[in-house]
């Protein structure tokens, strides 16, 4: 959900009106609902639960692209994050761990993904690395990937 905050809602606090307990108004063309964590049933306004967002600016979490990348026979591991872009706002960037001896190129990776996804999901940049930073639980540490990207600039 951390990738959705900038596109899912927008604040509406003004000098006259402050409601700090609110996430703001739903952004245009977005849909939202609150769901009970356990039963996955929809909850009425005022109840606590998990916020589900749907709209044109939200990718099925990056796991879609990562699953495609991992299916390539020359890729051992992969992770996707976003990088700021002046034209598009953000572009998908993938970090790839190649199999030993692989001659896989950036264009090979881009072409492989492009054949399987919509145009807006295409990978725009590939960074080859020796490992993907992960937590003890195995979750990809995307903030570490973004730090690596910033160091490369």
Short mmCIF file of C-alpha atoms in Angstrom, two decimals:
data_model
loop_
_atom_site.label_atom_id
_atom_site.label_comp_id
_atom_site.label_asym_id
_atom_site.label_seq_id
_atom_site.Cartn_x
_atom_site.Cartn_y
_atom_site.Cartn_z
CA UNK A 1 0.00 0.00 0.00
CA UNK A 2 2.90 2.40 0.43
CA UNK A 3 3.06 2.84 -3.35
CA UNK A 4 -0.58 4.01 -3.49
CA UNK A 5 -0.62 6.91 -1.05
CA UNK A 6 0.34 9.61 -3.52
CA UNK A 7 -2.25 8.55 -6.10
CA UNK A 8 -5.10 7.20 -4.00
CA UNK A 9 -6.11 10.16 -1.90
CA UNK A 10 -5.43 13.84 -1.55
CA UNK A 11 -5.54 16.01 1.52
CA UNK A 12 -8.22 18.62 1.92
CA UNK A 13 -7.05 20.41 5.03
CA UNK A 14 -7.16 24.19 4.77
CA UNK A 15 -6.34 27.02 7.15
CA UNK A 16 -9.95 27.04 8.31
CA UNK A 17 -10.51 23.28 8.47
CA UNK A 18 -8.15 20.65 9.87
CA UNK A 19 -9.13 17.03 10.27
CA UNK A 20 -5.86 15.25 10.96
CA UNK A 21 -7.53 11.88 11.44
CA UNK A 22 -8.60 11.83 7.79
CA UNK A 23 -6.57 10.69 4.80
CA UNK A 24 -8.40 13.23 2.66
CA UNK A 25 -10.58 12.92 -0.39
CA UNK A 26 -10.43 10.04 -2.82
CA UNK A 27 -8.49 11.07 -5.93
CA UNK A 28 -10.35 11.32 -9.27
CA UNK A 29 -11.02 8.00 -11.01
CA UNK A 30 -10.23 6.04 -7.85
CA UNK A 31 -12.40 3.54 -5.96
CA UNK A 32 -11.94 2.61 -2.32
CA UNK A 33 -13.45 0.37 0.32
CA UNK A 34 -12.55 -0.64 3.85
CA UNK A 35 -12.38 -4.37 4.47
CA UNK A 36 -12.29 -6.38 7.71
CA UNK A 37 -8.81 -7.92 8.10
CA UNK A 38 -10.08 -11.36 9.10
CA UNK A 39 -13.36 -11.92 7.29
CA UNK A 40 -12.55 -9.77 4.25
CA UNK A 41 -16.10 -8.39 4.40
CA UNK A 42 -16.74 -4.75 3.53
CA UNK A 43 -17.15 -2.34 6.42
CA UNK A 44 -19.37 0.75 6.69
CA UNK A 45 -17.99 4.27 7.21
CA UNK A 46 -16.33 4.86 10.57
CA UNK A 47 -15.01 1.32 11.03
CA UNK A 48 -11.34 0.32 11.12
CA UNK A 49 -9.97 -2.14 8.61
CA UNK A 50 -7.75 -2.42 5.57
CA UNK A 51 -8.15 0.19 2.83
CA UNK A 52 -8.47 -1.31 -0.65
CA UNK A 53 -7.87 1.04 -3.58
CA UNK A 54 -8.49 0.53 -7.28
CA UNK A 55 -7.84 2.89 -10.15
CA UNK A 56 -5.86 3.55 -13.30
CA UNK A 57 -2.78 4.78 -11.42
CA UNK A 58 -2.38 1.65 -9.29
CA UNK A 59 -0.50 -1.37 -10.57
CA UNK A 60 -1.31 -4.79 -9.22
CA UNK A 61 1.39 -4.56 -6.73
CA UNK A 62 4.82 -4.93 -8.24
CA UNK A 63 4.59 -8.65 -7.57
CA UNK A 64 3.06 -9.08 -11.06
CA UNK A 65 6.22 -7.86 -12.75
CA UNK A 66 8.45 -9.72 -10.32
CA UNK A 67 6.64 -13.00 -11.06
CA UNK A 68 7.16 -12.48 -14.78
CA UNK A 69 10.84 -11.69 -14.28
CA UNK A 70 11.44 -14.74 -12.07
CA UNK A 71 9.92 -16.95 -14.77
CA UNK A 72 12.84 -16.10 -17.10
CA UNK A 73 15.30 -19.03 -17.12
CA UNK A 74 18.36 -16.76 -16.76
CA UNK A 75 17.03 -14.73 -13.80
CA UNK A 76 17.64 -16.02 -10.27
CA UNK A 77 15.92 -13.18 -8.43
CA UNK A 78 14.28 -9.86 -9.24
CA UNK A 79 12.62 -6.90 -7.59
CA UNK A 80 10.79 -3.90 -9.00
CA UNK A 81 10.60 -0.38 -7.64
CA UNK A 82 9.77 3.03 -9.05
CA UNK A 83 12.01 5.89 -10.03
CA UNK A 84 10.94 9.50 -10.48
CA UNK A 85 10.53 10.59 -14.08
CA UNK A 86 9.86 14.09 -15.42
CA UNK A 87 7.51 12.87 -18.16
CA UNK A 88 5.61 10.00 -16.51
CA UNK A 89 5.92 10.87 -12.81
CA UNK A 90 7.36 7.43 -12.06
CA UNK A 91 8.72 4.57 -14.14
CA UNK A 92 9.18 0.90 -13.19
CA UNK A 93 12.79 -0.07 -12.59
CA UNK A 94 13.84 -3.66 -12.04
CA UNK A 95 16.79 -5.08 -10.18
CA UNK A 96 17.88 -8.42 -11.59
CA UNK A 97 20.17 -11.15 -10.29
CA UNK A 98 21.38 -13.14 -13.31
CA UNK A 99 22.30 -16.81 -13.24
CA UNK A 100 26.03 -17.45 -13.21
CA UNK A 101 27.43 -17.18 -16.73
CA UNK A 102 24.30 -15.49 -18.15
CA UNK A 103 24.73 -12.96 -20.95
CA UNK A 104 21.28 -11.49 -20.37
CA UNK A 105 21.17 -7.80 -21.33
CA UNK A 106 18.95 -4.90 -20.31
CA UNK A 107 17.18 -5.08 -23.68
CA UNK A 108 16.58 -8.83 -23.25
CA UNK A 109 14.85 -8.20 -19.92
CA UNK A 110 12.79 -5.29 -21.25
CA UNK A 111 11.66 -7.30 -24.29
CA UNK A 112 10.80 -10.35 -22.19
CA UNK A 113 8.53 -8.29 -19.91
CA UNK A 114 7.07 -6.12 -22.70
CA UNK A 115 5.65 -9.18 -24.47
CA UNK A 116 3.61 -10.05 -21.38
CA UNK A 117 2.33 -6.73 -19.95
CA UNK A 118 0.35 -3.61 -20.83
CA UNK A 119 2.40 -0.66 -22.12
CA UNK A 120 2.24 1.26 -18.82
CA UNK A 121 3.79 -1.68 -16.96
CA UNK A 122 6.81 -2.02 -19.22
CA UNK A 123 10.18 -1.93 -17.53
CA UNK A 124 12.05 1.25 -18.40
CA UNK A 125 15.34 0.53 -16.65
CA UNK A 126 17.20 -2.60 -15.55
CA UNK A 127 19.88 -2.69 -12.87
CA UNK A 128 21.91 -5.88 -12.61
CA UNK A 129 22.95 -6.70 -9.06
CA UNK A 130 24.43 -9.58 -7.09
CA UNK A 131 21.53 -9.76 -4.60
CA UNK A 132 18.14 -8.27 -3.74
CA UNK A 133 17.92 -6.68 -0.27
CA UNK A 134 15.34 -8.52 1.84
CA UNK A 135 14.14 -8.49 5.42
CA UNK A 136 14.55 -11.48 7.73
CA UNK A 137 11.01 -12.47 6.73
CA UNK A 138 11.98 -12.43 3.04
CA UNK A 139 10.15 -9.22 2.12
CA UNK A 140 11.88 -7.09 -0.51
CA UNK A 141 13.29 -3.91 1.02
CA UNK A 142 12.23 -1.43 -1.65
CA UNK A 143 13.60 1.55 0.27
CA UNK A 144 17.05 -0.06 -0.02
CA UNK A 145 16.52 -0.48 -3.76
CA UNK A 146 15.66 3.22 -4.03
CA UNK A 147 18.85 4.07 -2.12
CA UNK A 148 20.83 2.00 -4.62
CA UNK A 149 19.19 3.88 -7.48
CA UNK A 150 20.02 7.24 -5.92
CA UNK A 151 23.66 6.22 -5.50
CA UNK A 152 23.87 5.29 -9.18
CA UNK A 153 22.68 8.73 -10.36
#
